[in-house]
């Protein structure tokens, strides 16, 4: 109670700014700490600390048995960045992103546009289209492992029935990455669909009506109204899909283990192999830091360049 | 195009009938206002003309051609929405230009037409801005610009002034009338604001619950409302309508209303008498009731001052009341005072209590 009245008096008779504001500011800071505390603790434990630790591990080179390690400074980082394995893995990851992101985005957009119509029973389709979001990577991968099976799979059965040759999807070095990409596109489709459908639903109907009266056909409305109004959503989807592509692991581990001939050995899988198969903690850590920086830079570039074409509304 | 007509148009949304057996002819170059309370179907009627809704039954005619199956973009109309529906990602120039681009008008021609529309509406300085950088009034002008740039046969407007402040609304009202005169095109204008309707319309079509109540020039719907709905919707404060019985008075037929008797217009009273009705609805506008110690006794419940006039609310009986409009320079009665009201026969309206229709 004393506190209260003291505050009231000081507000009524303002003293020099520094003194009478100090108390509330301290209180505010304490309150802010209480609110931020839980998430700070979580982030510190699971994000900041591992990040710093990874960076630190990159300075140590392990012996071939993973028993002892020596401080080598940035040498290991340089070795990793200059190694052919890393470059190949980087190219594979890039290709993987290139195969999955644009196709996934276009498919998600297409499905969302179809499902955005007011038709009876549309709810059923919306549920089906978004269902992959509730499918775990492991389940999806096992399912596609069966579908892509060279002798038992439905896909090869269909190919052969229509007069094509069967393909050894996951065993053929030329087909393995496309096959893993196909699985990934399917896996991400539910997410892309839901995000884009939600974006579509925020576009005021009157804009479409106005465009109709202004003489715009369906295609013109898509390019002049829908896509520009959807641009923030599309940017978000591209960023998330790209990050996903660079972080994919589960489907590769289950479908190909990085093979054949390292053709699906994307960065995260390579990190896993180095760290947990070859016990090269230091190399894995260095690759991890490189991956972090690549994703960071890519995201910044996407925001920077795509944002110019994005319209965020009023 | 010439005329726009509704032929027996009905529009249902599920179980809701938005527009019911609607018949209306809008003349070429007419300024027609569709007026009614919210939910009366006036916007749906406008959207039927625009081609944004398809009638459940009946036909929309442009001239002698049924356009019911013609797409909105091929109807040669323009529409101004209540929200203006400007494309937020386009500059003002691109917004106005959009109807020209979709119709593949050559660039040079587009530039000329946009410049002309911008000059007309005073938008030259704003052409490179985005709608989010404009005030409400400026956005409204851009919406108008986008509508007029193509010179369509008809302009459809759905409450275009309702998002403007009162002062700007009055100004824009006059400008729209001027625009209509200069463009010589048909205007169909939807509003719930009777002042807009009265001041702008060549004719007003009043709707309620999906049905057309009356159509006519503003003065006519004010002077000769077709039913009690129109009588009470047009005019502010609304017309006083009370139940009455017809009786023989000194100078012919009079109406016994709560609190006294009022004279009736002879022809209408005779017609009402001939109909053998059980009672009658009698209407008098607040401006036609006089506080002169007349034969109808009432108790003053409340006096509302609006500055330029006063509204005196009088209780005729525990159930019935009447509003009297007094000029500001007339001293008002005190609250609780007993006053005498007079209505002259020529200003008394009669309605059938069963159908609520006017009796002449």
XYZ file of C-alpha atoms in Angstrom:
674
model
C 0.000 0.000 0.000
C 2.898 2.321 0.873
C 4.383 1.588 -2.500
C 1.190 2.518 -4.257
C 0.744 5.882 -2.617
C 4.391 6.738 -3.154
C 4.012 6.072 -6.875
C 0.887 8.179 -7.064
C 2.584 11.111 -5.407
C 5.617 10.985 -7.660
C 3.392 10.916 -10.736
C 1.432 13.875 -9.481
C 4.601 15.861 -8.829
C 7.070 14.820 -11.477
C 10.683 14.832 -10.344
C 13.664 14.623 -12.687
C 12.949 11.869 -15.189
C 15.673 9.412 -14.163
C 14.557 9.026 -10.549
C 10.811 8.700 -10.745
C 10.925 6.345 -13.740
C 13.578 4.005 -12.365
C 11.228 1.978 -10.208
C 8.505 1.124 -12.727
C 11.156 0.361 -15.330
C 12.853 -2.126 -13.030
C 9.519 -3.725 -12.269
C 8.722 -3.930 -15.970
C 12.041 -5.558 -16.716
C 11.481 -8.138 -14.009
C 8.022 -8.876 -15.333
C 9.390 -9.185 -18.857
C 11.968 -11.674 -17.636
C 9.270 -13.775 -16.019
C 7.318 -13.852 -19.259
C 10.323 -14.517 -21.471
C 11.916 -16.984 -19.071
C 10.273 -20.219 -20.203
C 10.940 -19.703 -23.890
C 14.450 -18.410 -23.186
C 15.144 -21.578 -21.211
C 13.774 -23.787 -23.983
C 15.618 -21.974 -26.742
C 18.829 -21.939 -24.780
C 18.703 -25.652 -24.077
C 17.613 -26.854 -27.471
C 18.791 -24.182 -29.901
C 21.377 -21.712 -28.677
C 23.524 -24.098 -26.678
C 23.663 -26.805 -29.398
C 24.423 -24.139 -31.989
C 27.356 -22.760 -30.025
C 28.524 -26.251 -29.110
C 28.403 -27.351 -32.749
C 30.431 -24.352 -33.796
C 32.921 -25.202 -31.066
C 33.127 -28.893 -32.020
C 34.106 -27.853 -35.523
C 37.448 -26.683 -34.182
C 38.456 -30.212 -33.119
C 39.645 -32.993 -35.399
C 38.871 -36.572 -34.298
C 41.252 -39.461 -34.838
C 40.059 -42.264 -37.165
C 38.538 -44.182 -34.256
C 36.739 -41.216 -32.836
C 38.630 -41.568 -29.579
C 40.624 -38.374 -29.111
C 40.398 -34.960 -30.710
C 42.806 -32.102 -31.254
C 42.186 -28.427 -31.605
C 42.827 -27.385 -35.208
C 41.142 -24.002 -35.371
C 39.496 -23.176 -38.692
C 41.500 -25.818 -40.562
C 38.729 -28.365 -40.406
C 36.152 -25.842 -41.582
C 38.377 -25.064 -44.571
C 38.914 -28.768 -45.292
C 35.201 -29.449 -45.236
C 34.330 -26.452 -47.373
C 36.931 -27.476 -49.956
C 36.206 -31.202 -49.995
C 34.628 -32.887 -53.026
C 32.239 -34.834 -50.814
C 30.854 -31.615 -49.382
C 30.475 -30.060 -52.834
C 28.705 -33.137 -54.193
C 26.429 -33.208 -51.179
C 25.700 -29.532 -51.632
C 24.796 -30.058 -55.292
C 22.575 -32.993 -54.358
C 20.814 -30.886 -51.751
C 20.367 -28.055 -54.229
C 18.905 -30.405 -56.812
C 16.654 -31.908 -54.181
C 15.338 -28.437 -53.295
C 14.929 -27.628 -56.966
C 12.943 -30.809 -57.543
C 10.721 -30.449 -54.498
C 10.035 -26.743 -53.871
C 8.614 -25.422 -57.172
C 6.670 -28.587 -57.940
C 5.311 -28.802 -54.418
C 4.280 -25.174 -54.491
C 2.508 -25.437 -57.851
C 0.739 -28.651 -56.847
C -0.317 -27.194 -53.505
C -1.590 -24.060 -55.225
C -3.486 -26.129 -57.774
C -5.162 -28.275 -55.162
C -5.984 -25.230 -53.022
C -7.559 -23.454 -55.996
C -9.645 -26.549 -56.738
C -10.705 -26.956 -53.139
C -11.499 -23.267 -52.689
C -14.695 -23.585 -54.708
C -18.055 -23.634 -53.032
C -19.237 -27.063 -54.024
C -21.112 -29.704 -52.128
C -18.801 -32.266 -50.542
C -15.724 -30.057 -50.856
C -14.951 -30.704 -47.195
C -14.155 -34.328 -48.075
C -11.586 -33.232 -50.662
C -10.095 -30.658 -48.316
C -9.626 -33.391 -45.724
C -8.015 -35.710 -48.254
C -5.726 -33.024 -49.659
C -4.511 -31.952 -46.235
C -4.141 -35.485 -44.866
C -0.414 -35.793 -45.554
C 0.211 -33.175 -42.898
C -0.849 -35.770 -40.350
C 1.352 -38.480 -41.849
C 4.726 -39.052 -40.240
C 7.855 -39.141 -42.364
C 8.425 -42.770 -41.423
C 4.931 -43.901 -42.414
C 5.055 -41.962 -45.665
C 8.485 -43.342 -46.505
C 7.479 -46.932 -45.864
C 4.388 -46.404 -47.980
C 6.425 -44.995 -50.851
C 9.022 -47.714 -50.392
C 6.262 -50.150 -51.246
C 4.844 -48.064 -54.063
C 8.308 -47.624 -55.592
C 9.362 -51.256 -55.133
C 10.802 -52.367 -58.476
C 9.012 -55.711 -58.611
C 5.985 -55.341 -56.318
C 5.291 -51.607 -56.567
C 2.095 -50.192 -58.037
C 4.054 -47.538 -59.938
C 6.097 -50.035 -61.944
C 3.005 -52.149 -62.453
C 1.291 -49.137 -63.963
C 4.298 -48.327 -66.130
C 4.548 -51.856 -67.476
C 0.809 -52.072 -68.094
C 1.009 -48.922 -70.218
C 3.923 -50.263 -72.199
C 6.851 -48.604 -70.450
C 9.858 -50.325 -68.954
C 10.010 -50.859 -65.226
C 12.368 -48.531 -63.355
C 14.512 -49.447 -60.382
C 13.453 -46.239 -58.668
C 15.560 -46.284 -55.545
C 18.400 -48.405 -56.913
C 19.098 -46.551 -60.134
C 21.519 -43.631 -59.540
C 19.630 -41.506 -62.095
C 16.222 -42.136 -60.573
C 16.927 -42.240 -56.839
C 16.861 -38.485 -56.234
C 13.693 -37.926 -58.324
C 12.037 -40.793 -56.442
C 12.977 -39.373 -53.042
C 11.831 -35.954 -54.252
C 8.470 -37.403 -55.257
C 8.008 -38.786 -51.751
C 8.981 -35.433 -50.258
C 6.604 -33.482 -52.499
C 3.798 -35.781 -51.419
C 4.777 -35.389 -47.771
C 4.806 -31.583 -47.940
C 1.670 -31.291 -50.046
C -0.707 -31.264 -47.094
C 1.134 -28.397 -45.454
C 1.393 -26.378 -48.677
C -2.273 -27.015 -49.426
C -3.467 -25.897 -45.991
C -1.334 -22.756 -45.967
C -2.376 -21.701 -49.467
C -6.043 -22.518 -48.912
C -5.995 -20.370 -45.778
C -4.397 -17.599 -47.833
C -7.073 -17.907 -50.506
C -9.805 -17.585 -47.926
C -8.530 -14.195 -46.799
C -8.946 -12.637 -50.255
C -12.142 -10.557 -50.227
C -14.769 -11.985 -52.569
C -15.568 -8.471 -53.781
C -12.175 -8.225 -55.468
C -13.054 -11.198 -57.635
C -16.497 -9.802 -58.342
C -15.089 -6.438 -59.223
C -12.577 -8.080 -61.555
C -15.360 -10.083 -63.220
C -17.272 -6.901 -63.921
C -14.083 -5.225 -65.083
C -13.905 -7.884 -67.774
C -11.378 -10.299 -66.338
C -11.747 -13.981 -67.146
C -10.671 -16.788 -64.836
C -7.020 -16.727 -65.935
C -6.786 -12.959 -65.713
C -8.336 -13.031 -62.239
C -5.797 -15.650 -61.173
C -2.859 -13.505 -62.245
C -4.264 -10.076 -61.410
C -6.103 -10.766 -58.172
C -5.461 -14.184 -56.660
C -1.696 -14.513 -57.024
C -0.801 -10.935 -56.009
C -3.088 -11.161 -52.989
C -1.622 -14.563 -52.170
C 1.995 -13.448 -52.476
C 2.769 -13.235 -48.727
C 1.455 -16.772 -48.292
C 3.433 -18.035 -51.259
C 6.609 -16.425 -49.942
C 6.053 -18.071 -46.589
C 5.475 -21.446 -48.261
C 8.614 -21.110 -50.419
C 10.764 -20.261 -47.410
C 9.415 -23.113 -45.316
C 9.610 -25.622 -48.174
C 13.191 -24.618 -48.935
C 14.248 -24.959 -45.326
C 12.441 -28.314 -45.237
C 14.309 -29.449 -48.330
C 17.651 -28.533 -46.787
C 16.759 -30.309 -43.569
C 15.236 -33.497 -45.018
C 16.544 -36.635 -43.408
C 13.924 -39.213 -42.520
C 12.730 -40.164 -45.989
C 16.324 -40.425 -47.246
C 17.381 -42.598 -44.349
C 14.474 -44.957 -44.912
C 14.395 -44.984 -48.710
C 18.047 -44.850 -49.844
C 20.462 -44.218 -46.954
C 22.097 -41.614 -49.147
C 22.798 -44.032 -51.988
C 23.105 -45.254 -54.646
C 26.576 -43.813 -55.349
C 25.857 -40.977 -52.890
C 23.247 -39.637 -55.333
C 20.823 -38.894 -52.489
C 23.431 -37.990 -49.927
C 22.010 -34.599 -48.991
C 23.737 -32.420 -46.400
C 21.828 -33.548 -43.350
C 22.320 -37.170 -44.292
C 26.006 -36.543 -44.799
C 26.208 -34.893 -41.379
C 24.506 -37.913 -39.872
C 26.893 -40.316 -41.623
C 29.962 -38.389 -40.565
C 28.853 -37.898 -37.001
C 27.149 -41.156 -36.127
C 28.548 -43.700 -38.603
C 32.112 -42.481 -39.076
C 32.320 -40.852 -35.628
C 33.836 -37.766 -37.217
C 32.159 -35.361 -34.828
C 34.285 -32.431 -35.928
C 33.546 -32.863 -39.634
C 29.865 -33.308 -38.912
C 29.863 -30.162 -36.797
C 31.634 -28.173 -39.505
C 29.105 -29.363 -42.084
C 26.305 -28.499 -39.681
C 27.559 -24.946 -39.314
C 27.866 -24.689 -43.109
C 24.279 -25.922 -43.509
C 23.081 -23.412 -40.940
C 24.774 -20.563 -42.774
C 23.498 -21.717 -46.167
C 19.890 -21.898 -44.956
C 20.257 -18.548 -43.232
C 21.619 -16.880 -46.359
C 19.014 -18.528 -48.603
C 16.214 -17.343 -46.367
C 17.586 -13.821 -46.284
C 17.903 -13.819 -50.071
C 14.369 -15.071 -50.472
C 13.006 -12.397 -48.192
C 15.071 -9.744 -49.837
C 14.269 -10.551 -53.462
C 10.855 -12.108 -53.252
C 9.536 -9.536 -50.850
C 9.718 -6.906 -53.570
C 7.084 -8.869 -55.412
C 5.019 -9.456 -52.318
C 2.080 -7.322 -51.413
C 1.279 -7.309 -47.693
C -2.033 -5.442 -47.786
C -2.978 -2.288 -45.968
C -28.807 -1.126 -74.218
C -31.553 1.400 -73.342
C -33.731 -0.193 -70.626
C -32.955 -2.636 -67.836
C -35.872 -4.753 -66.699
C -36.643 -7.408 -64.113
C -39.237 -9.896 -65.366
C -40.804 -11.958 -62.563
C -37.407 -12.363 -60.963
C -37.080 -14.499 -57.852
C -33.797 -15.253 -56.152
C -33.503 -17.775 -53.363
C -30.502 -18.620 -51.227
C -31.453 -21.985 -49.801
C -34.672 -21.379 -47.893
C -34.279 -17.619 -47.891
C -36.070 -15.686 -50.598
C -33.905 -12.623 -51.192
C -35.895 -11.225 -54.114
C -39.505 -12.196 -54.724
C -41.523 -11.899 -57.970
C -39.676 -8.757 -58.851
C -40.864 -6.674 -61.795
C -39.205 -3.375 -62.519
C -38.352 -1.358 -65.619
C -35.426 1.030 -65.402
C -35.520 3.628 -68.156
C -32.559 4.508 -70.319
C -30.349 7.138 -68.657
C -32.491 7.091 -65.561
C -31.064 7.540 -62.063
C -32.937 4.824 -60.218
C -32.434 4.295 -56.504
C -33.227 0.971 -54.885
C -34.111 1.901 -51.332
C -34.912 -0.277 -48.364
C -33.792 -1.458 -44.957
C -30.851 -3.827 -44.667
C -31.692 -7.343 -45.736
C -34.544 -6.214 -48.001
C -32.957 -7.685 -51.122
C -31.869 -4.461 -52.782
C -28.218 -5.472 -53.055
C -29.210 -8.860 -54.403
C -31.362 -7.117 -57.006
C -28.355 -5.029 -58.039
C -26.111 -8.089 -58.180
C -28.660 -9.772 -60.412
C -28.329 -6.871 -62.846
C -24.547 -7.070 -62.585
C -24.531 -10.773 -63.341
C -22.918 -11.642 -60.018
C -26.008 -13.645 -59.084
C -28.229 -15.788 -61.257
C -31.971 -15.527 -60.740
C -33.696 -18.656 -59.480
C -36.505 -17.846 -61.890
C -37.415 -14.971 -64.185
C -35.321 -12.926 -66.584
C -33.108 -9.861 -66.475
C -33.551 -7.844 -69.680
C -31.169 -5.285 -71.167
C -33.304 -3.639 -73.827
C -35.110 -6.469 -75.585
C -32.405 -9.017 -74.852
C -32.528 -11.427 -71.948
C -29.072 -11.284 -70.345
C -29.779 -13.832 -67.646
C -27.155 -16.169 -69.091
C -24.686 -13.437 -70.065
C -21.534 -13.261 -67.953
C -20.890 -10.148 -65.888
C -17.940 -9.123 -68.016
C -20.048 -9.103 -71.170
C -22.894 -6.993 -69.801
C -21.250 -3.613 -70.467
C -21.818 -2.348 -66.966
C -19.614 -0.991 -64.222
C -20.071 -1.373 -60.524
C -18.968 0.601 -57.491
C -18.888 -1.502 -54.350
C -19.514 -0.322 -50.813
C -15.982 -1.380 -49.905
C -14.798 0.070 -53.255
C -13.051 -3.275 -53.944
C -9.919 -1.539 -55.207
C -7.064 -3.880 -56.092
C -4.739 -3.150 -53.175
C -1.569 -4.248 -54.963
C -2.107 -1.941 -57.932
C -1.500 1.796 -58.132
C -4.409 4.105 -58.706
C -3.436 4.253 -62.375
C -3.427 0.469 -62.718
C -6.721 0.228 -60.871
C -8.446 2.640 -63.215
C -6.743 1.090 -66.201
C -7.694 -2.468 -65.289
C -11.063 -2.642 -67.117
C -9.302 -1.317 -70.229
C -6.448 -3.809 -70.011
C -8.770 -6.777 -69.713
C -10.491 -5.591 -72.852
C -7.200 -5.256 -74.714
C -7.554 -1.542 -75.384
C -4.304 -0.268 -76.989
C -1.839 1.399 -74.680
C -2.058 4.912 -76.074
C -5.825 4.846 -75.808
C -5.611 3.527 -72.242
C -3.307 6.336 -71.210
C -5.660 8.899 -72.710
C -8.778 7.447 -71.086
C -7.152 7.116 -67.658
C -5.914 10.694 -67.850
C -9.384 11.864 -68.768
C -11.073 9.985 -65.928
C -8.407 11.180 -63.486
C -8.891 14.780 -64.556
C -12.620 14.452 -64.222
C -12.378 13.176 -60.669
C -9.348 15.226 -59.610
C -7.109 12.166 -59.219
C -4.147 13.338 -61.331
C -1.866 13.765 -58.339
C -2.687 10.352 -56.920
C -2.155 8.121 -59.952
C 1.064 6.513 -58.741
C -0.154 5.834 -55.201
C -1.495 2.602 -53.781
C -5.037 2.483 -52.361
C -3.629 2.055 -48.843
C -2.093 5.518 -49.154
C -5.428 7.168 -49.903
C -8.186 8.574 -47.702
C -11.679 7.083 -47.798
C -12.938 9.839 -50.058
C -10.016 9.400 -52.453
C -10.566 5.648 -52.610
C -14.185 6.231 -53.405
C -13.120 8.456 -56.287
C -10.745 5.831 -57.604
C -13.609 3.331 -57.555
C -15.692 5.836 -59.521
C -12.791 6.392 -61.898
C -12.477 2.687 -62.560
C -16.205 2.614 -63.282
C -16.399 5.566 -65.647
C -13.173 5.007 -67.570
C -14.789 2.549 -69.941
C -18.053 4.460 -70.419
C -20.319 1.455 -69.940
C -24.041 1.574 -70.633
C -25.009 1.370 -66.991
C -23.472 2.129 -63.614
C -24.385 -0.002 -60.644
C -23.611 1.392 -57.217
C -23.954 -0.495 -53.969
C -24.066 1.986 -51.081
C -21.024 3.832 -52.438
C -21.272 6.677 -49.932
C -21.827 4.762 -46.734
C -18.129 4.661 -45.812
C -17.701 8.424 -46.137
C -18.121 10.953 -43.355
C -21.301 13.014 -43.330
C -19.826 16.154 -44.860
C -18.115 14.335 -47.704
C -21.271 12.353 -48.335
C -23.276 15.502 -48.995
C -20.611 16.785 -51.369
C -20.264 13.497 -53.221
C -24.029 13.204 -53.571
C -24.118 16.376 -55.610
C -21.115 15.227 -57.643
C -22.762 11.926 -58.489
C -25.857 13.722 -59.743
C -23.603 15.898 -61.892
C -21.709 12.843 -63.123
C -24.990 11.222 -64.105
C -25.992 14.307 -66.054
C -22.675 14.502 -67.891
C -22.350 10.813 -68.680
C -25.967 10.350 -69.830
C -25.991 6.726 -68.724
C -28.315 4.612 -66.627
C -27.492 4.639 -62.914
C -28.854 2.005 -60.551
C -28.020 2.995 -57.016
C -28.621 0.959 -53.887
C -28.941 2.640 -50.512
C -30.718 2.397 -47.185
C -30.447 6.148 -46.745
C -33.654 7.889 -47.706
C -31.911 11.254 -47.922
C -29.611 9.921 -50.642
C -32.604 8.463 -52.408
C -34.688 11.611 -52.181
C -31.897 13.934 -53.288
C -30.429 11.939 -56.151
C -33.081 9.751 -57.710
C -35.196 10.301 -60.773
C -37.300 7.497 -59.379
C -37.093 5.528 -56.154
C -37.928 1.839 -55.969
C -38.640 0.927 -52.364
C -38.121 -2.675 -51.343
C -38.965 -4.643 -48.254
C -38.546 -8.361 -47.568
C -37.529 -9.014 -51.147
C -40.571 -7.411 -52.693
C -41.038 -4.132 -54.500
C -43.255 -1.831 -52.409
C -43.540 1.227 -54.597
C -41.776 2.928 -57.443
C -42.051 6.582 -58.335
C -40.411 9.990 -58.263
C -39.187 11.050 -54.790
C -41.934 13.592 -54.231
C -44.598 11.087 -55.192
C -43.454 8.391 -52.776
C -43.325 11.014 -50.076
C -46.749 12.471 -50.827
C -48.590 9.313 -51.780
C -46.950 6.320 -50.084
C -48.436 3.093 -51.424
C -48.573 1.348 -48.064
C -47.732 1.839 -44.416
C -44.210 0.461 -44.899
C -43.345 3.159 -47.442
C -45.203 5.764 -45.380
C -43.042 5.010 -42.371
C -39.790 4.350 -44.224
C -39.774 7.636 -46.138
C -39.725 10.774 -44.055
C -37.952 11.566 -40.833
C -39.295 11.219 -38.251
C -41.567 8.562 -39.786
C -45.242 9.086 -40.476
C -47.550 8.685 -37.488
C -49.905 5.799 -38.206
C -52.635 4.933 -35.696
C -55.681 2.709 -35.704
C -58.970 4.532 -36.118
C -62.645 3.993 -36.803
C -64.658 5.956 -39.341
C -67.599 7.992 -38.074
C -69.912 10.678 -39.390
C -68.848 14.093 -38.159
C -70.135 17.578 -38.863
C -68.489 18.029 -42.296
C -68.638 14.451 -43.471
C -66.542 11.459 -42.474
C -64.083 11.733 -39.623
C -61.738 9.289 -37.959
C -61.951 8.502 -34.280
C -58.373 8.144 -33.129
C -57.132 7.759 -29.569
C -57.509 11.210 -28.027
C -60.069 12.688 -30.409
C -61.207 12.901 -34.027
C -59.536 14.072 -37.190
C -61.113 15.009 -40.514
C -60.624 12.724 -43.493
C -60.138 13.513 -47.172
C -63.667 12.971 -48.570
C -62.845 10.773 -51.578
C -60.549 8.423 -49.694
C -62.931 8.282 -46.735
C -65.809 7.351 -49.038
C -63.679 4.654 -50.635
C -62.735 3.329 -47.207
C -66.351 3.364 -46.084
C -67.361 1.440 -49.193
C -64.829 -1.257 -48.372
C -66.664 -2.075 -45.151
C -63.471 -2.406 -43.197
C -63.247 -3.197 -39.543
C -61.364 -0.068 -38.548
C -58.770 1.869 -40.505
C -55.152 2.967 -40.332
C -54.756 6.735 -40.381
C -51.429 8.370 -41.133
C -50.229 11.941 -40.639
C -46.655 13.096 -41.106
C -45.018 14.838 -38.106
C -44.646 18.029 -40.139
C -48.378 18.061 -40.851
C -49.504 17.790 -37.242
C -50.165 21.147 -35.607
C -49.802 21.873 -31.899
C -52.569 24.457 -31.876
C -54.872 23.240 -29.136
C -56.834 21.218 -31.664
C -59.321 18.421 -31.081
C -56.938 15.530 -30.470
C -55.747 15.538 -26.887
C -52.337 14.177 -26.043
C -49.724 14.303 -23.255
C -46.188 15.424 -24.032
C -43.743 12.615 -23.202
C -40.531 14.039 -24.567
C -39.166 16.951 -26.568
C -36.093 16.252 -28.708
C -34.167 19.212 -30.027
C -32.207 18.842 -33.262
C -31.143 22.464 -33.439
C -33.024 23.433 -36.568
C -36.237 21.748 -35.382
C -37.796 19.899 -32.468
C -39.605 16.606 -32.264
C -42.408 16.513 -29.712
C -43.394 12.980 -28.793
C -46.993 12.911 -27.542
C -48.881 10.019 -25.974
C -52.355 9.677 -27.431
C -53.172 6.677 -25.263
C -51.068 4.233 -23.266
C -50.405 2.303 -26.508
C -50.386 4.961 -29.225
C -48.199 7.991 -29.652
C -47.580 10.639 -32.282
C -44.552 12.740 -33.180
C -44.971 16.408 -34.012
C -42.265 18.319 -35.840
C -41.899 21.881 -34.634
C -39.733 24.618 -36.163
C -36.995 25.709 -33.775
C -38.461 29.188 -33.368
C -41.773 27.869 -31.985
C -41.626 27.554 -28.194
C -42.056 23.863 -27.318
C -44.598 22.554 -24.794
C -43.401 21.330 -21.427
C -42.999 17.671 -20.629
C -46.213 16.247 -19.168
C -48.311 19.084 -20.545
C -51.618 18.210 -22.223
C -51.763 19.535 -25.759
C -54.320 19.581 -28.562
C -53.328 18.395 -32.033
C -54.832 19.238 -35.387
C -54.467 17.487 -38.722
C -55.982 18.873 -41.897
C -57.906 16.489 -44.151
C -55.625 16.992 -47.166
C -52.649 15.694 -45.185
C -54.310 12.586 -43.815
C -53.434 9.234 -45.402
C -55.695 6.198 -45.150
C -54.536 2.592 -45.200
C -56.339 -0.725 -45.183
C -55.514 -2.391 -41.831
C -55.605 -5.856 -43.414
C -53.355 -5.257 -46.417
C -51.637 -2.033 -45.203
C -52.287 -0.658 -48.723
C -53.138 2.958 -49.337
C -56.800 3.866 -49.827
C -57.508 6.741 -52.211
